[in-house]
């Protein structure tokens, strides 16, 4: 589990990246993180000897990162896809396509599950990538661009879906349970008891008859019983099961696992006010997006630009850090 690899099962459901995205809270958490990394403009700057900086628009990496990283995607689409991969599975990977001068010409994202990392020695790593057409190739660390989430080991990241499988799995089971109750007309199941013994044919006919009486279409319809039959309820109602409370709690639990404030996924309690909402929005930028922005810019500086040189990348987050409504001029 701590390695964050593979799928996990919890309370009878399989929790993977694909099934987790079917939970609306997981989808909303991942989307709000990815959009927060894709929406701000990404610029490459050059710092002069006098300490002033200017946009380095004359280098190919500027357009590559801020406009079009590959033939099929814009910078917004590529950054959002990479962040989704990292937020769900722990790492987003793109292959560097170099030109004749060894400058990076394209960044091709690889789907999670279509690449693997092998340690040939203590400090030698090889990344093997493939797609539906076969093997793409084997690449060294300098030939791939990685975006890592939370790391336990310096070579691998923790799989957020695997670590939060309990909260995500319970949310999935709760939705399935409530859907089943709606399918049965929100009527509790029970025991249909009659006098005497039923042979196999009678038992089958009676079972089929009861199934026809169930469902949302027959909700409220009376049941006609014979042979001194009795209906004994053996289940509890949706209110007694506290489905609403459980689902509210699971929203908060999933948000807690992803470090996203519930208000950012459309969930808030009745005590929230407009002023407190603005504080939550500001806290979202500082505590949720800032670590991801730092992960992006440091990776770009060291793996795409000149590292210790005058070039550096930066997100333009001014529109996200505006003051409150009453403090604006």
Short mmCIF file of C-alpha atoms in Angstrom, two decimals:
data_model
loop_
_atom_site.label_atom_id
_atom_site.label_comp_id
_atom_site.label_asym_id
_atom_site.label_seq_id
_atom_site.Cartn_x
_atom_site.Cartn_y
_atom_site.Cartn_z
CA UNK A 1 0.00 0.00 0.00
CA UNK A 2 2.72 2.48 0.90
CA UNK A 3 4.32 1.93 -2.50
CA UNK A 4 1.06 3.01 -4.12
CA UNK A 5 1.03 0.35 -6.82
CA UNK A 6 -1.78 -1.72 -8.28
CA UNK A 7 -5.51 -1.77 -7.60
CA UNK A 8 -7.11 -2.17 -4.20
CA UNK A 9 -10.38 -3.69 -3.03
CA UNK A 10 -12.50 -2.32 -0.23
CA UNK A 11 -15.90 -3.57 0.99
CA UNK A 12 -16.37 -5.61 -2.19
CA UNK A 13 -15.52 -2.95 -4.80
CA UNK A 14 -12.35 -2.50 -6.83
CA UNK A 15 -10.81 0.93 -6.37
CA UNK A 16 -8.62 1.99 -9.30
CA UNK A 17 -7.90 5.31 -10.96
CA UNK A 18 -10.67 4.72 -13.52
CA UNK A 19 -13.32 3.58 -11.03
CA UNK A 20 -12.35 6.35 -8.61
CA UNK A 21 -13.06 8.98 -11.27
CA UNK A 22 -16.66 7.72 -11.37
CA UNK A 23 -17.05 9.09 -7.84
CA UNK A 24 -18.11 12.71 -8.33
CA UNK A 25 -16.08 13.98 -5.37
CA UNK A 26 -12.85 12.41 -6.66
CA UNK A 27 -13.51 13.81 -10.12
CA UNK A 28 -14.18 17.27 -8.68
CA UNK A 29 -11.05 17.20 -6.45
CA UNK A 30 -8.77 16.10 -9.29
CA UNK A 31 -10.35 18.58 -11.69
CA UNK A 32 -10.01 21.56 -9.34
CA UNK A 33 -6.32 20.74 -8.80
CA UNK A 34 -5.68 20.19 -12.52
CA UNK A 35 -7.54 23.34 -13.56
CA UNK A 36 -5.61 25.31 -10.94
CA UNK A 37 -2.36 24.24 -12.63
CA UNK A 38 -3.59 24.61 -16.23
CA UNK A 39 -5.54 27.89 -16.08
CA UNK A 40 -2.75 30.30 -14.94
CA UNK A 41 -0.47 31.41 -17.75
CA UNK A 42 2.95 29.77 -17.65
CA UNK A 43 5.88 32.01 -18.60
CA UNK A 44 9.63 31.49 -18.90
CA UNK A 45 11.69 34.42 -17.64
CA UNK A 46 15.34 35.42 -17.94
CA UNK A 47 16.91 37.23 -15.00
CA UNK A 48 19.46 39.88 -15.93
CA UNK A 49 22.63 40.85 -14.12
CA UNK A 50 20.81 43.85 -12.64
CA UNK A 51 18.19 41.62 -11.04
CA UNK A 52 15.46 42.57 -13.49
CA UNK A 53 13.64 39.91 -15.40
CA UNK A 54 11.99 39.70 -18.79
CA UNK A 55 10.10 37.05 -20.71
CA UNK A 56 12.45 34.76 -22.61
CA UNK A 57 10.29 34.66 -25.74
CA UNK A 58 13.31 34.09 -28.00
CA UNK A 59 13.94 30.51 -26.85
CA UNK A 60 11.97 27.50 -28.21
CA UNK A 61 11.14 26.28 -24.71
CA UNK A 62 8.98 29.36 -24.14
CA UNK A 63 6.45 28.50 -26.83
CA UNK A 64 6.75 24.80 -26.01
CA UNK A 65 5.67 25.32 -22.41
CA UNK A 66 3.30 28.25 -22.73
CA UNK A 67 1.60 27.45 -26.03
CA UNK A 68 2.02 24.07 -27.71
CA UNK A 69 4.00 21.25 -26.06
CA UNK A 70 3.17 18.78 -28.83
CA UNK A 71 1.39 18.51 -32.16
CA UNK A 72 -1.99 17.63 -30.65
CA UNK A 73 -2.31 19.60 -27.42
CA UNK A 74 -2.20 23.12 -26.12
CA UNK A 75 -0.28 24.03 -22.99
CA UNK A 76 -3.56 24.13 -21.04
CA UNK A 77 -4.55 20.62 -22.16
CA UNK A 78 -1.11 19.13 -21.55
CA UNK A 79 -0.71 20.64 -18.08
CA UNK A 80 -4.19 19.57 -17.06
CA UNK A 81 -3.61 16.01 -18.29
CA UNK A 82 -0.23 15.72 -16.56
CA UNK A 83 -1.66 17.06 -13.30
CA UNK A 84 -4.59 14.63 -13.42
CA UNK A 85 -2.17 11.74 -13.91
CA UNK A 86 -0.02 12.92 -10.99
CA UNK A 87 -2.97 13.62 -8.68
CA UNK A 88 -4.52 10.21 -9.29
CA UNK A 89 -1.63 7.80 -9.77
CA UNK A 90 1.22 9.78 -8.19
CA UNK A 91 3.25 10.59 -11.32
CA UNK A 92 2.64 12.12 -14.73
CA UNK A 93 5.18 11.27 -17.45
CA UNK A 94 5.92 12.81 -20.83
CA UNK A 95 8.58 11.74 -23.33
CA UNK A 96 11.00 14.43 -24.51
CA UNK A 97 11.33 14.49 -28.30
CA UNK A 98 14.60 16.23 -29.15
CA UNK A 99 15.75 17.91 -32.34
CA UNK A 100 19.14 17.82 -34.05
CA UNK A 101 20.53 20.35 -31.58
CA UNK A 102 19.32 18.25 -28.62
CA UNK A 103 16.76 20.90 -27.70
CA UNK A 104 13.36 19.55 -26.69
CA UNK A 105 10.90 19.94 -29.56
CA UNK A 106 7.87 18.10 -28.14
CA UNK A 107 6.56 16.63 -24.90
CA UNK A 108 4.45 13.51 -25.50
CA UNK A 109 2.37 12.41 -22.45
CA UNK A 110 2.14 8.69 -21.70
CA UNK A 111 -0.94 7.17 -20.10
CA UNK A 112 -0.64 5.75 -16.56
CA UNK A 113 -0.21 2.01 -16.80
CA UNK A 114 1.62 2.35 -20.12
CA UNK A 115 5.05 2.97 -18.62
CA UNK A 116 7.22 1.43 -15.94
CA UNK A 117 10.37 2.39 -14.08
CA UNK A 118 13.23 -0.06 -13.48
CA UNK A 119 16.23 0.46 -11.20
CA UNK A 120 19.22 -1.18 -12.91
CA UNK A 121 21.48 -0.14 -10.07
CA UNK A 122 21.35 2.04 -6.99
CA UNK A 123 21.19 5.30 -8.95
CA UNK A 124 20.48 4.16 -12.53
CA UNK A 125 16.85 4.37 -13.68
CA UNK A 126 15.27 3.28 -16.96
CA UNK A 127 11.74 4.22 -18.05
CA UNK A 128 10.02 1.79 -20.41
CA UNK A 129 7.04 3.19 -22.35
CA UNK A 130 4.53 1.49 -24.64
CA UNK A 131 1.09 2.02 -26.19
CA UNK A 132 -1.55 -0.02 -28.02
CA UNK A 133 0.79 -0.41 -30.99
CA UNK A 134 3.70 -1.83 -28.99
CA UNK A 135 6.89 -0.66 -27.33
CA UNK A 136 7.74 3.03 -27.74
CA UNK A 137 11.21 2.73 -26.24
CA UNK A 138 13.37 2.79 -23.14
CA UNK A 139 14.46 6.18 -21.84
CA UNK A 140 16.82 7.58 -19.26
CA UNK A 141 15.86 10.21 -16.67
CA UNK A 142 17.05 13.03 -18.95
CA UNK A 143 14.72 11.91 -21.74
CA UNK A 144 11.45 12.07 -19.79
CA UNK A 145 9.65 14.85 -17.96
CA UNK A 146 8.09 13.78 -14.66
CA UNK A 147 5.55 15.50 -12.43
CA UNK A 148 5.50 13.84 -9.02
CA UNK A 149 2.95 14.00 -6.26
CA UNK A 150 3.73 13.01 -2.68
CA UNK A 151 6.81 10.77 -2.57
CA UNK A 152 7.85 8.09 -0.09
CA UNK A 153 10.83 6.90 -2.13
CA UNK A 154 12.95 9.23 -4.27
CA UNK A 155 12.17 7.19 -7.38
CA UNK A 156 8.42 6.67 -6.97
CA UNK A 157 5.36 8.60 -5.82
CA UNK A 158 2.48 7.50 -3.63
CA UNK A 159 -0.70 6.49 -5.41
CA UNK A 160 -3.41 8.77 -4.00
CA UNK A 161 -6.23 6.45 -5.06
CA UNK A 162 -4.65 3.45 -3.35
CA UNK A 163 -3.98 5.39 -0.17
CA UNK A 164 -7.51 6.84 -0.02
CA UNK A 165 -9.16 3.58 -1.05
CA UNK A 166 -11.19 3.34 2.17
CA UNK A 167 -12.86 6.72 1.74
CA UNK A 168 -13.33 6.28 -2.03
CA UNK A 169 -14.55 2.68 -1.68
CA UNK A 170 -17.11 3.57 0.97
CA UNK A 171 -18.37 6.42 -1.22
CA UNK A 172 -18.79 3.99 -4.12
CA UNK A 173 -20.61 1.44 -1.97
CA UNK A 174 -22.90 4.09 -0.48
CA UNK A 175 -23.88 5.28 -3.96
CA UNK A 176 -24.54 1.72 -5.12
CA UNK A 177 -26.59 0.96 -2.01
CA UNK A 178 -28.75 4.04 -2.42
CA UNK A 179 -29.18 3.36 -6.14
CA UNK A 180 -30.39 -0.16 -5.32
CA UNK A 181 -32.92 1.25 -2.85
CA UNK A 182 -34.25 3.63 -5.52
CA UNK A 183 -34.44 0.75 -7.99
CA UNK A 184 -36.64 -1.11 -5.54
CA UNK A 185 -38.92 1.87 -5.07
CA UNK A 186 -37.34 2.81 -1.73
CA UNK A 187 -39.33 -0.04 -0.19
CA UNK A 188 -37.46 -2.24 2.29
CA UNK A 189 -36.96 -5.88 1.42
CA UNK A 190 -38.39 -8.54 3.69
CA UNK A 191 -39.86 -12.04 3.97
CA UNK A 192 -43.04 -13.22 2.27
CA UNK A 193 -44.44 -15.98 4.50
CA UNK A 194 -47.29 -18.36 3.56
CA UNK A 195 -48.89 -21.35 5.24
CA UNK A 196 -47.95 -24.81 4.04
CA UNK A 197 -45.05 -26.01 1.96
CA UNK A 198 -44.19 -24.78 -1.54
CA UNK A 199 -42.79 -27.05 -4.18
CA UNK A 200 -40.08 -25.87 -6.53
CA UNK A 201 -42.49 -24.71 -9.22
CA UNK A 202 -44.67 -22.78 -6.76
CA UNK A 203 -41.65 -21.19 -5.16
CA UNK A 204 -40.37 -20.01 -8.55
CA UNK A 205 -43.75 -18.61 -9.58
CA UNK A 206 -44.15 -16.77 -6.28
CA UNK A 207 -40.63 -15.31 -6.52
CA UNK A 208 -41.28 -14.02 -10.04
CA UNK A 209 -44.59 -12.52 -8.91
CA UNK A 210 -42.92 -10.64 -6.05
CA UNK A 211 -40.25 -9.28 -8.41
CA UNK A 212 -42.97 -7.86 -10.65
CA UNK A 213 -44.45 -5.98 -7.68
CA UNK A 214 -41.10 -4.35 -6.84
CA UNK A 215 -39.48 -1.35 -8.47
CA UNK A 216 -40.10 2.37 -8.56
CA UNK A 217 -43.01 2.03 -11.00
CA UNK A 218 -45.03 0.02 -8.44
CA UNK A 219 -44.25 2.23 -5.45
CA UNK A 220 -47.38 2.73 -3.35
CA UNK A 221 -49.31 -0.12 -5.03
CA UNK A 222 -51.06 -2.51 -2.60
CA UNK A 223 -50.07 -6.17 -2.46
CA UNK A 224 -52.81 -8.79 -2.56
CA UNK A 225 -51.84 -11.75 -0.36
CA UNK A 226 -53.50 -15.16 -0.08
CA UNK A 227 -52.95 -18.41 1.85
CA UNK A 228 -52.67 -16.38 5.09
CA UNK A 229 -49.50 -14.76 3.70
CA UNK A 230 -47.60 -12.22 5.76
CA UNK A 231 -44.97 -9.66 4.82
CA UNK A 232 -42.23 -9.17 7.39
CA UNK A 233 -39.79 -6.34 6.79
CA UNK A 234 -36.13 -7.17 7.40
CA UNK A 235 -34.43 -3.95 6.28
CA UNK A 236 -34.25 -0.34 7.32
CA UNK A 237 -35.30 2.72 5.36
CA UNK A 238 -32.94 5.17 3.70
CA UNK A 239 -33.60 7.70 6.45
CA UNK A 240 -32.79 5.15 9.17
CA UNK A 241 -29.65 4.14 7.27
CA UNK A 242 -28.53 7.80 7.30
CA UNK A 243 -27.51 7.72 3.65
CA UNK A 244 -27.45 11.51 3.39
CA UNK A 245 -25.20 11.90 6.43
CA UNK A 246 -22.88 9.14 5.21
CA UNK A 247 -22.56 10.65 1.76
CA UNK A 248 -21.84 14.10 3.21
CA UNK A 249 -19.12 12.61 5.42
CA UNK A 250 -17.55 10.79 2.47
CA UNK A 251 -17.33 14.04 0.51
CA UNK A 252 -15.33 15.53 3.36
CA UNK A 253 -13.18 12.41 3.70
CA UNK A 254 -12.26 12.32 0.01
CA UNK A 255 -11.52 16.06 0.04
CA UNK A 256 -9.32 15.57 3.10
CA UNK A 257 -7.33 12.90 1.26
CA UNK A 258 -6.69 15.21 -1.70
CA UNK A 259 -6.06 18.32 0.37
CA UNK A 260 -8.96 20.19 -1.23
CA UNK A 261 -11.38 22.35 0.73
CA UNK A 262 -14.93 20.93 0.38
CA UNK A 263 -16.29 24.29 -0.74
CA UNK A 264 -14.11 24.00 -3.87
CA UNK A 265 -16.09 20.94 -5.00
CA UNK A 266 -19.45 22.56 -4.31
CA UNK A 267 -19.94 21.22 -0.78
CA UNK A 268 -20.50 23.58 2.15
CA UNK A 269 -22.46 23.53 5.37
CA UNK A 270 -25.25 25.94 6.25
CA UNK A 271 -22.96 28.07 8.41
CA UNK A 272 -20.79 29.15 5.45
CA UNK A 273 -21.10 32.82 4.51
CA UNK A 274 -19.89 34.82 1.54
CA UNK A 275 -17.02 36.27 3.58
CA UNK A 276 -15.89 32.86 4.81
CA UNK A 277 -16.13 31.55 1.24
CA UNK A 278 -13.64 34.17 0.09
CA UNK A 279 -11.27 33.08 2.85
CA UNK A 280 -11.61 29.46 1.71
CA UNK A 281 -10.87 30.44 -1.89
CA UNK A 282 -7.70 32.26 -0.78
CA UNK A 283 -6.67 29.31 1.39
CA UNK A 284 -7.20 27.00 -1.61
CA UNK A 285 -4.58 28.95 -3.57
CA UNK A 286 -2.08 28.93 -0.71
CA UNK A 287 -2.49 25.43 0.67
CA UNK A 288 -3.71 23.36 -2.29
CA UNK A 289 -2.42 24.95 -5.49
CA UNK A 290 0.86 26.50 -4.28
CA UNK A 291 2.56 23.10 -3.67
CA UNK A 292 1.50 21.90 -7.12
CA UNK A 293 2.71 25.12 -8.75
CA UNK A 294 6.05 24.74 -7.00
CA UNK A 295 6.31 21.11 -8.14
CA UNK A 296 5.68 22.24 -11.72
CA UNK A 297 8.10 25.17 -11.81
CA UNK A 298 10.97 23.39 -10.09
CA UNK A 299 10.64 20.43 -12.46
CA UNK A 300 10.59 22.75 -15.46
CA UNK A 301 13.59 24.73 -14.20
CA UNK A 302 15.75 21.67 -13.60
CA UNK A 303 14.53 19.25 -16.29
CA UNK A 304 13.61 21.59 -19.18
CA UNK A 305 15.63 24.78 -18.73
CA UNK A 306 19.24 25.42 -17.72
CA UNK A 307 18.88 24.56 -14.04
CA UNK A 308 21.21 26.97 -12.23
CA UNK A 309 21.20 29.51 -15.08
CA UNK A 310 19.21 32.73 -15.50
CA UNK A 311 16.11 31.00 -16.98
CA UNK A 312 13.19 30.08 -14.75
CA UNK A 313 9.46 29.34 -15.10
CA UNK A 314 6.65 30.96 -13.18
CA UNK A 315 2.85 30.81 -13.07
CA UNK A 316 0.95 34.07 -13.35
CA UNK A 317 -1.45 33.72 -10.41
CA UNK A 318 -2.33 37.37 -9.93
CA UNK A 319 -5.98 36.79 -10.81
CA UNK A 320 -6.12 34.09 -8.13
CA UNK A 321 -4.63 36.26 -5.39
CA UNK A 322 -6.78 39.37 -5.73
CA UNK A 323 -8.00 40.88 -2.48
CA UNK A 324 -11.50 40.45 -1.14
CA UNK A 325 -14.36 42.38 -2.70
CA UNK A 326 -14.35 45.12 -0.08
CA UNK A 327 -10.56 45.55 -0.25
CA UNK A 328 -10.36 46.00 -4.02
CA UNK A 329 -10.10 49.56 -5.35
#
